[in-house]
Short mmCIF file of C-alpha atoms in Angstrom, two decimals:
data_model
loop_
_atom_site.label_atom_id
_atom_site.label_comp_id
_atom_site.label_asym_id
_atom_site.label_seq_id
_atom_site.Cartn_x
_atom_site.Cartn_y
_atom_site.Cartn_z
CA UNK A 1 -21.91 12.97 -19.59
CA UNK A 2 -18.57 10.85 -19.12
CA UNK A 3 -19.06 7.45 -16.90
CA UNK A 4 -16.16 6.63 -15.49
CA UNK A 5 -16.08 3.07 -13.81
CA UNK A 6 -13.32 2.72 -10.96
CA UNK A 7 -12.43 -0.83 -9.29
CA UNK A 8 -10.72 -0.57 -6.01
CA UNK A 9 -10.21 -3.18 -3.27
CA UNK A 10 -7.36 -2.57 -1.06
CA UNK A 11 -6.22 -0.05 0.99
CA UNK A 12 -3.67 1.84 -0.83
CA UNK A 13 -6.16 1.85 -3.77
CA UNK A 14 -8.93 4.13 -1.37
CA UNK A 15 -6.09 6.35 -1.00
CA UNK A 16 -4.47 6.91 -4.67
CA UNK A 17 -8.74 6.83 -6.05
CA UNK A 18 -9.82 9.28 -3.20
CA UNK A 19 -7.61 12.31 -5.03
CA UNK A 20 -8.77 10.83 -8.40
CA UNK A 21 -12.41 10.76 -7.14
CA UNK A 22 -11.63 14.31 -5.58
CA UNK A 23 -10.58 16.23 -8.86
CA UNK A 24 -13.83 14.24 -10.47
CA UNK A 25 -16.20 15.57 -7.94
CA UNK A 26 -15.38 19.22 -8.72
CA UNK A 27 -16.60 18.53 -12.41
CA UNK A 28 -20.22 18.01 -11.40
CA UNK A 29 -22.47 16.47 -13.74
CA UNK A 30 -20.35 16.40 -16.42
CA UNK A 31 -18.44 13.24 -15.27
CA UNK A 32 -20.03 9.94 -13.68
CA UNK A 33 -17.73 8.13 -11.60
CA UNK A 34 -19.23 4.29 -10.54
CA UNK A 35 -17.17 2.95 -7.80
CA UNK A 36 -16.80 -0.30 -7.06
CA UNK A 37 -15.38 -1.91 -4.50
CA UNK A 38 -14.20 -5.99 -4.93
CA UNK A 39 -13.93 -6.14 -1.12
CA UNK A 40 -10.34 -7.53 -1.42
CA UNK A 41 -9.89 -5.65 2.17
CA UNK A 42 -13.10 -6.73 3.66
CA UNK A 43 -11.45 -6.02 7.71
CA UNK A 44 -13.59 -3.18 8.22
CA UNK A 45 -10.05 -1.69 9.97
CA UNK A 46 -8.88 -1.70 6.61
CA UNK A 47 -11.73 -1.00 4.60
CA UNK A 48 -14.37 0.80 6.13
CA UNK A 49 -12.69 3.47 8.12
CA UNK A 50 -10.65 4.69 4.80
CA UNK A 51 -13.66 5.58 3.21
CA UNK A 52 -14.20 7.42 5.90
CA UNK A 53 -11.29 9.11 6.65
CA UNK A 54 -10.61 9.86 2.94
CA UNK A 55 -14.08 11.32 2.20
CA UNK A 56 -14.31 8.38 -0.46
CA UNK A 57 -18.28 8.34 -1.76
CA UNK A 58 -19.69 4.89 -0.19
CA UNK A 59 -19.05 2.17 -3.12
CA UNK A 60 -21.70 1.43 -5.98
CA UNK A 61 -21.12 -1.62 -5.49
CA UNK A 62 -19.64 -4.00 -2.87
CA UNK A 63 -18.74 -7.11 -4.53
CA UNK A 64 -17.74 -8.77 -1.48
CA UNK A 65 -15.07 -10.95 -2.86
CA UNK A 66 -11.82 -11.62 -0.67
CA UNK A 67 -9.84 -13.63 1.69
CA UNK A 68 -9.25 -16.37 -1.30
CA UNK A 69 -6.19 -17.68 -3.02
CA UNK A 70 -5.04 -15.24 -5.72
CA UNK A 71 -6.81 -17.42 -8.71
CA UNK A 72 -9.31 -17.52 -6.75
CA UNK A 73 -9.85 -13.49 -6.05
CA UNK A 74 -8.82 -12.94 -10.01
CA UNK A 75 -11.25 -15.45 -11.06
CA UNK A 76 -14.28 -14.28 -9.18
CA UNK A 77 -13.79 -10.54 -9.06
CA UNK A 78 -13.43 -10.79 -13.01
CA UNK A 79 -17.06 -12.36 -13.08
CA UNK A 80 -18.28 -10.25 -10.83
CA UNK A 81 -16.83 -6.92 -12.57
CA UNK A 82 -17.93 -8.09 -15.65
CA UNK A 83 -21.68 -8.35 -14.75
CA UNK A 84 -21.45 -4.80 -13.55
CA UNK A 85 -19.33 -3.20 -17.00
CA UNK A 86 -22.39 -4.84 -18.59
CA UNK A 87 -24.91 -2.94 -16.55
CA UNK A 88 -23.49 0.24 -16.03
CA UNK A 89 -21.43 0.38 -19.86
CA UNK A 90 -18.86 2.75 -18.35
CA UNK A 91 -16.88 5.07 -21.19
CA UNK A 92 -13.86 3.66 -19.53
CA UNK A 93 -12.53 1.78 -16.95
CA UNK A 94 -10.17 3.02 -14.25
CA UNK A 95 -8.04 0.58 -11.89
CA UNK A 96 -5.19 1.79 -9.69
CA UNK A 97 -1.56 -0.17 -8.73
CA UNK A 98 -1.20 -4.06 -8.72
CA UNK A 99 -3.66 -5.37 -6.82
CA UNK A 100 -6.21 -8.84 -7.61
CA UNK A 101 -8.66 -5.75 -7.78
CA UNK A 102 -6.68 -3.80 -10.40
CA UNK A 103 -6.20 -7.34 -12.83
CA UNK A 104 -9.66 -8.61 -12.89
CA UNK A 105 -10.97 -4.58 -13.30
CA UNK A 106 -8.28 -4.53 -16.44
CA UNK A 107 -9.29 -7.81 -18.08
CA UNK A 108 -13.13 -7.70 -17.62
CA UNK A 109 -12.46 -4.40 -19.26
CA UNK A 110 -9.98 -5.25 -21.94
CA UNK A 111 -12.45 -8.17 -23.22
CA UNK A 112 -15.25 -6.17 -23.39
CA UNK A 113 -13.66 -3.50 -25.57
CA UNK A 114 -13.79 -0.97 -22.93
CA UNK A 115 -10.72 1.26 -22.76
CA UNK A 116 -8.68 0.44 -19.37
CA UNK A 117 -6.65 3.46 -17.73
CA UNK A 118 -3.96 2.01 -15.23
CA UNK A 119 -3.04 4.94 -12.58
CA UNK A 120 0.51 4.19 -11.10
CA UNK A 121 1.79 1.79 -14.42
CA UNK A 122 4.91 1.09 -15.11
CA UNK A 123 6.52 0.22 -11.80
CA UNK A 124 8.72 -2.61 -11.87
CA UNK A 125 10.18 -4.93 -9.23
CA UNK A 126 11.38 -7.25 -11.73
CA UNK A 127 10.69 -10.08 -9.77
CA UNK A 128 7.88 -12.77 -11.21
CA UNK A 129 7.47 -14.29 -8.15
CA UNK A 130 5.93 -11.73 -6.79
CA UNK A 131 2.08 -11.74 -7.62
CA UNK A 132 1.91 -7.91 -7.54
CA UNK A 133 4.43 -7.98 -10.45
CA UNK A 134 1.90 -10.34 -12.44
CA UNK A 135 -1.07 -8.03 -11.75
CA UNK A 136 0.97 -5.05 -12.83
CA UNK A 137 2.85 -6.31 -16.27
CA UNK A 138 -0.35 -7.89 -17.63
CA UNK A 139 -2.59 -4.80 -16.64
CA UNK A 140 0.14 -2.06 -18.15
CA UNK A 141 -0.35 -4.78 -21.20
CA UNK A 142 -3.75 -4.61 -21.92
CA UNK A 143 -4.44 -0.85 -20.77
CA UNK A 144 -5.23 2.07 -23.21
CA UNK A 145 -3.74 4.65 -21.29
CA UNK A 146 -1.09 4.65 -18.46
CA UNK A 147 -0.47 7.29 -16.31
CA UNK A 148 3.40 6.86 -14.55
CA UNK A 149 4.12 8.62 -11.43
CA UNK A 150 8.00 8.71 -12.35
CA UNK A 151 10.81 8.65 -15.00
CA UNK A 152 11.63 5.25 -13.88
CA UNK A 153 8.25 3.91 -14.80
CA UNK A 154 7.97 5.50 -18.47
CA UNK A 155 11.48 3.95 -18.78
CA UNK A 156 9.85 0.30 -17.80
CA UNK A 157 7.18 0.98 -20.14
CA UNK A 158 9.04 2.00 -23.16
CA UNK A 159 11.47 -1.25 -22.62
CA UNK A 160 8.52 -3.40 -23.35
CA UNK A 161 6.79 -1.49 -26.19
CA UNK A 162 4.17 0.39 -24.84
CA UNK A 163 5.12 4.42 -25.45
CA UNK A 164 3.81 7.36 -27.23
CA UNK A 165 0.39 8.82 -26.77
CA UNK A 166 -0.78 5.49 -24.39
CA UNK A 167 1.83 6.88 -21.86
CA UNK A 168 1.29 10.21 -19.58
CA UNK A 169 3.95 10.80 -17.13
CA UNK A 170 1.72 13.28 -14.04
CA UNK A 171 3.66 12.16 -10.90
CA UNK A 172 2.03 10.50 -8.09
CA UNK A 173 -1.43 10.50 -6.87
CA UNK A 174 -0.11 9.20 -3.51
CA UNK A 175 1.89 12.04 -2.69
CA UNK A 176 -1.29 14.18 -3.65
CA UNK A 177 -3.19 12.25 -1.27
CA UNK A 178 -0.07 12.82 1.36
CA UNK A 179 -0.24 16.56 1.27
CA UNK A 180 -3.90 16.74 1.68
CA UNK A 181 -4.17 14.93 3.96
CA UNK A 182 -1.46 15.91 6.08
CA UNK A 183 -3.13 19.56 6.57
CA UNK A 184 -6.48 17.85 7.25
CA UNK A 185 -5.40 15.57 10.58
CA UNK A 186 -5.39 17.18 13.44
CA UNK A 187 -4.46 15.97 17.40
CA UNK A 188 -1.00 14.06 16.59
CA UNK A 189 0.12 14.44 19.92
CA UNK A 190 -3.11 13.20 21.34
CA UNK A 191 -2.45 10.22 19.17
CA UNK A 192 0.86 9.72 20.10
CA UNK A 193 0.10 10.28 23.79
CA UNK A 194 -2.67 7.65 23.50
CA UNK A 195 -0.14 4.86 23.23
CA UNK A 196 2.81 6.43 25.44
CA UNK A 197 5.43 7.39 22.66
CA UNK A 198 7.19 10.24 21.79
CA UNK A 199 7.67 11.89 18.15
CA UNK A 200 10.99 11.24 16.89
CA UNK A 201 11.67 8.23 19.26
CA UNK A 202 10.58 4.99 17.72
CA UNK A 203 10.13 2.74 14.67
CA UNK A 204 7.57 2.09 12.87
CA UNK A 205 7.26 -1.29 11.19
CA UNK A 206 4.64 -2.94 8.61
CA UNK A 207 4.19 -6.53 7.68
CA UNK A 208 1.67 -7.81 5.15
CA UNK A 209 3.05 -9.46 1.75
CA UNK A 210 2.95 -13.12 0.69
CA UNK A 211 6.21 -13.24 0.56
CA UNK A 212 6.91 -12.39 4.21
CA UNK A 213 3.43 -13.53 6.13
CA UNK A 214 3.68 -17.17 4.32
CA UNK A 215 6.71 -18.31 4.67
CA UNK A 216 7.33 -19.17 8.57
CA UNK A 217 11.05 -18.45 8.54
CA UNK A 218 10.78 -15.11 6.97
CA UNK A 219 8.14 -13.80 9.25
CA UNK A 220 10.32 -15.38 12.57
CA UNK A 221 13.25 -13.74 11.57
CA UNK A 222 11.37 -10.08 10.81
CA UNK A 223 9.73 -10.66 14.63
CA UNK A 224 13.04 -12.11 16.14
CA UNK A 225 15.01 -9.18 14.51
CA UNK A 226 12.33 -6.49 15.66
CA UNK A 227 12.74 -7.69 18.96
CA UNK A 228 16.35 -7.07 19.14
CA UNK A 229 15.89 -3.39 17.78
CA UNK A 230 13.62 -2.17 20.22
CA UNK A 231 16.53 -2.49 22.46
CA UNK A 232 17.75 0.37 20.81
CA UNK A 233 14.08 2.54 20.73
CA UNK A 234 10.39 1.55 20.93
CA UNK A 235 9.00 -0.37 18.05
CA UNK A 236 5.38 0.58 16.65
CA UNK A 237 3.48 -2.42 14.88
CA UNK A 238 0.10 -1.91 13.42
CA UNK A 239 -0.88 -5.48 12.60
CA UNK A 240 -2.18 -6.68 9.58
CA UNK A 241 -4.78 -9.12 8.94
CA UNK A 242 -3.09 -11.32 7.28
CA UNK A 243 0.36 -11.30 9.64
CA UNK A 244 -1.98 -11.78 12.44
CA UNK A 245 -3.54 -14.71 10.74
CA UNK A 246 -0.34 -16.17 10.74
CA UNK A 247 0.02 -15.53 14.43
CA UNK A 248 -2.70 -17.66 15.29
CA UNK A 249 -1.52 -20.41 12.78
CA UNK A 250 1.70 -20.58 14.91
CA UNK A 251 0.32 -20.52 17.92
CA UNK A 252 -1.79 -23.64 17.08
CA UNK A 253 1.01 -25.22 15.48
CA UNK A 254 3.54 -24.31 18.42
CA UNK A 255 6.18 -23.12 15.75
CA UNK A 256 7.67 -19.68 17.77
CA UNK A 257 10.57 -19.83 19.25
CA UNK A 258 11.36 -19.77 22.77
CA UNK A 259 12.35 -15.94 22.64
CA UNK A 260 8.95 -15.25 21.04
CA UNK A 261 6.77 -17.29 23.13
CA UNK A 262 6.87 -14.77 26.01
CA UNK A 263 5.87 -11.73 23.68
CA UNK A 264 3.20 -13.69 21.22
CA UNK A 265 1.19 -15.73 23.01
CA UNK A 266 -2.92 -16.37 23.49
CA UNK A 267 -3.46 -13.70 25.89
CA UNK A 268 -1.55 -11.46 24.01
CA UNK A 269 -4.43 -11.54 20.42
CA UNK A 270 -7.12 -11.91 23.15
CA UNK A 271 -5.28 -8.22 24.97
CA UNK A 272 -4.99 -7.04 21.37
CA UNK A 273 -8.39 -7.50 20.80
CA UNK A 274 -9.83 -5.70 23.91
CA UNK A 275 -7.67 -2.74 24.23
CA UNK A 276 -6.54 -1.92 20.18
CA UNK A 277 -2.56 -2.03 21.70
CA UNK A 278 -0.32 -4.26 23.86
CA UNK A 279 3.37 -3.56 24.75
CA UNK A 280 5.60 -6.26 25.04
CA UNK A 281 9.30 -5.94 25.23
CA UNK A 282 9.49 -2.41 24.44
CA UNK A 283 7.34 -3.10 21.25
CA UNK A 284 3.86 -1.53 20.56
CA UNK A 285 1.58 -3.94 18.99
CA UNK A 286 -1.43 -2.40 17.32
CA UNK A 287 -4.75 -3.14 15.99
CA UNK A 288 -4.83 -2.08 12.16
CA UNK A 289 -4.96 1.72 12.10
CA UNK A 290 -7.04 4.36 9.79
CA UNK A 291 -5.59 6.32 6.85
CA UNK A 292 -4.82 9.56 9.76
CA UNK A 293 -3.61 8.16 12.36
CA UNK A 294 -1.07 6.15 10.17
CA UNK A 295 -0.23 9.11 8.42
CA UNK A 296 0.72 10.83 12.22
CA UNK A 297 2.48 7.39 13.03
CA UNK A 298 4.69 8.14 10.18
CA UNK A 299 5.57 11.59 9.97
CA UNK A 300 6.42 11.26 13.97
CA UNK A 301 8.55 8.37 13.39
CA UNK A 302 12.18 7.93 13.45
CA UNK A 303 12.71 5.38 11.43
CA UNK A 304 10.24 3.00 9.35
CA UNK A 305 10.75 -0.40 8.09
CA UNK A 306 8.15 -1.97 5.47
CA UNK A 307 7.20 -4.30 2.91
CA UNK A 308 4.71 -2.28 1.82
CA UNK A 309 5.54 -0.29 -1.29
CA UNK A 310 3.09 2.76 -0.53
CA UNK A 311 4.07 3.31 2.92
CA UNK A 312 8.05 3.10 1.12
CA UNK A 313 6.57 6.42 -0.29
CA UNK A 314 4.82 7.94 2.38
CA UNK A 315 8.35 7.94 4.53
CA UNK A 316 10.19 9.55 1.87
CA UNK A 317 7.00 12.05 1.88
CA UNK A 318 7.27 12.66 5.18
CA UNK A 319 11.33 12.90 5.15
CA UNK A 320 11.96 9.53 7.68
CA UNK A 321 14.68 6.95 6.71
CA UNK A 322 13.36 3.68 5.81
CA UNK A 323 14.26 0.12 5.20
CA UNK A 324 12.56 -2.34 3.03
CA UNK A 325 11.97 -6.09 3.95
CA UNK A 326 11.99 -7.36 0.67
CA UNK A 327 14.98 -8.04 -1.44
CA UNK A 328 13.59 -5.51 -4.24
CA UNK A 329 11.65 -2.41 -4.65
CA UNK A 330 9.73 -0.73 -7.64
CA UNK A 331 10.56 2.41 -5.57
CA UNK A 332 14.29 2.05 -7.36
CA UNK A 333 14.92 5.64 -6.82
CA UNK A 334 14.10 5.72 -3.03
CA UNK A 335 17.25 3.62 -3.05
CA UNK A 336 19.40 5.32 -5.15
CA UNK A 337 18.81 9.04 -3.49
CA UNK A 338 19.41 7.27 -0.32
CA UNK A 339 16.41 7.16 1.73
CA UNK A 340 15.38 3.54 1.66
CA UNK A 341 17.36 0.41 2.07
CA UNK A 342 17.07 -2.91 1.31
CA UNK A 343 16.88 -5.20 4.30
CA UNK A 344 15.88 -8.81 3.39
CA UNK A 345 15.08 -11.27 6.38
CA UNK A 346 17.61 -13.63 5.39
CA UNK A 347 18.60 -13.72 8.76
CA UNK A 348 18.20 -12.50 12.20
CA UNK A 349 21.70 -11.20 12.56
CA UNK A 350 21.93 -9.61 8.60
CA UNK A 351 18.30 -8.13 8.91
CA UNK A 352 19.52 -6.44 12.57
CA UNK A 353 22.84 -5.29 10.69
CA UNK A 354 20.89 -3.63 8.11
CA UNK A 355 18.07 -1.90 10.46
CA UNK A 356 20.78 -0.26 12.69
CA UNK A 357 22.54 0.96 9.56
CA UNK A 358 19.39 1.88 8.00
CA UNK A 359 17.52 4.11 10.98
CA UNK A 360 21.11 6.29 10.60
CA UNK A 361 20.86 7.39 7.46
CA UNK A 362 19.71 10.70 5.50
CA UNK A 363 19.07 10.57 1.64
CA UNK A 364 19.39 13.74 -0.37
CA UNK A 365 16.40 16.12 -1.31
CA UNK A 366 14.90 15.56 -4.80
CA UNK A 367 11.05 15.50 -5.70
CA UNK A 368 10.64 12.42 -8.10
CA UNK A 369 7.33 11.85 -7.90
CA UNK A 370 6.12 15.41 -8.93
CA UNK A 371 4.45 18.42 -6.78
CA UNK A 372 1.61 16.71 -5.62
CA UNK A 373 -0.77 17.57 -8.85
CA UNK A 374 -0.98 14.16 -10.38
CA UNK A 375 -4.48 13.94 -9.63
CA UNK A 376 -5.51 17.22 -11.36
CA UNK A 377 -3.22 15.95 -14.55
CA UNK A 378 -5.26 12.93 -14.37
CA UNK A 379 -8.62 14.15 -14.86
CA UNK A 380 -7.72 16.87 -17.31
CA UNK A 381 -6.23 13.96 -19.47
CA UNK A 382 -9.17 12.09 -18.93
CA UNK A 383 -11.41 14.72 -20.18
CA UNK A 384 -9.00 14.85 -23.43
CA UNK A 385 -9.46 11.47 -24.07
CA UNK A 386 -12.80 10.35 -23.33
CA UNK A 387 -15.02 12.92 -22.05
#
């Protein structure tokens, strides 16, 4: 029998390991899979319900780690990983995208001689200050075999020496996990109804990286610009944890600006809190959402705008125009086919520019990231290699 150790901890990780975990399950005993979970996203919103939702087997173990600095997530997930490869003394480790999770999985791995598969390697942003492009170059590093979901990515790869028989280009497990799960949800309009909106008639939006949520001017000009667009159609905002964390921080620190003030206030967390949704100047704020009911926010929307590089993909999935608040993507050829933009809050007036030009645009058809069998390539590999 073939153990197979997986280390997951955020939310796009339930959803790329769930069609991993999937394809596994259909082996029977012939494969062990040991799933452990570093509780990176411990906000049961963001945890708890994906499991759920994703028929995702209730974790091995919860490590319980999270809500730290990014040393100090690395340094104690690694430590607590390691304790576990030593119990269980997996054939092989499996960690998914860029995560804290995926770099302490990798390197507890990688020192104890334990071959390290990275799902999703190769993706480059090509900016170091982002920590996500840390956990990704060092993990792609010290893995023994990389599965890239495009081109693009073996490309990355082969530019810094890793090629040949480490690399498998199978598309992406995300876009698996897109078509599943698309003919599993049920009662969109229900959904949609529940909060007042209309398919086709609003934006959704997304707000969660560093590089947005901690750095006050960046995250005032995303809500100041925001504000402005839903003059032009309702705005849908699932908040995150850690943007609404911020929230509070300005509230106590009495940093929003006066046009904010009236929309983000007290009352408005505490109305948040109670009901799961509060409208304020044509903009739908919303608790965090499951795995299905973000999926029916997106394939109903009109437009999307994100910092998040999995829901970049789940628009172009789904066929809806997005922008992306960052001023790179490792989605590069989302860009270049047309159907994402790059809209950096440098401004209130540039990032408004951008969004109206953005939500007008059409990209052409192309399928980069495969036919939605990258899961199935996965495990057969697998089997190759170590089973």
């Amino acid at each position: 029998m073939t153990k197979i150790l997986t280390v997951v901890g955020a939310r796009p990780q339930f959803i790329k390991a769930s069609v991993v975990s999937r394809e596994l399950r259909k082996l029977g005993e012939t494969v062990r899979e040991v799933l452990v979970h570093t509780g990176q996203h411990f906000d049961p919103y963001m945890s708890d319900v994906f499991f759920r939702e994703l028929e995702l087997p209730n974790p091995d173990y919860h490590l319980g780690i999270g809500g730290g600095t990014h040393g100090q997530n690395t340094g104690r997930m690694l430590e607590a990983v390691e304790s576990v490869l030593f119990r269980e003394r997996p054939d092989v480790v499996l960690v998914y995208g860029d995560t804290d999770s995926t770099l302490a999985g990798a390197l507890a791995a990688a020192k104890l001689h334990i071959p390290v598969v990275h799902v999703e390697a190769g993706l480059r942003s090509f900016n170091r200050r982002m920590p996500e492009e840390i956990n990704r170059v060092l993990t792609d590093h010290v893995s023994d075999l990389l599965f890239a979901p495009t081109e693009q990515a073996v490309e990355n790869l082969r530019r810094e020496g890793i090629s040949g028989e480490r690399v498998r280009l199978v598309g992406d497990v995300m876009y698996d996990a897109a078509l599943w799960f698309a003919e599993s949800v049920g009662g969109q309009e229900d959904i949609l109804a529940s909060y007042g909106i209309r398919p086709n008639a609003y934006a959704l939006v997304t707000v969660h990286r560093a590089e947005n949520t901690d750095r006050p001017e960046r995250l005032l000009t995303i809500v100041q610009g925001f504000l402005r667009f839903a003059e032009l159609m309702p705005v849908v905002w699932p908040l995150h944890p850690r943007t609404r964390k911020v929230f509070e921080t300005f509230l106590e620190e009495d940093v929003f600006p006066q046009d904010v003030r009236g929309v983000i206030d007290r009352e408005f967390l505490a109305e948040l809190d109670a009901s799961g949704a509060v409208v304020r100047r044509n903009v739908w704020w919303l608790r965090p959402v499951g795995y299905g009911e973000m999926i029916v926010l997106e394939r109903n929307a009109r437009f999307i705008a994100t910092d998040s590089g999995g829901v970049q993909k789940e628009a172009f999935f789904y066929r809806v125009p997005c922008a992306t608040l960052r001023e790179e993507t490792e989605w590069t050829e989302l860009v270049e086919l047309g159907w994402n933009r790059l809209c950096p809050p440098s401004s209130v007036d540039d990032l408004y520019a951008c969004l109206t030009e953005a939500y007008q645009s059409r990209g052409r058809e192309a399928f980069p990231y495969g036919r939605g069998d990258a899961s199935r390539k996965i495990v057969q590999e697998l089997l190759r290699r170590y089973g």
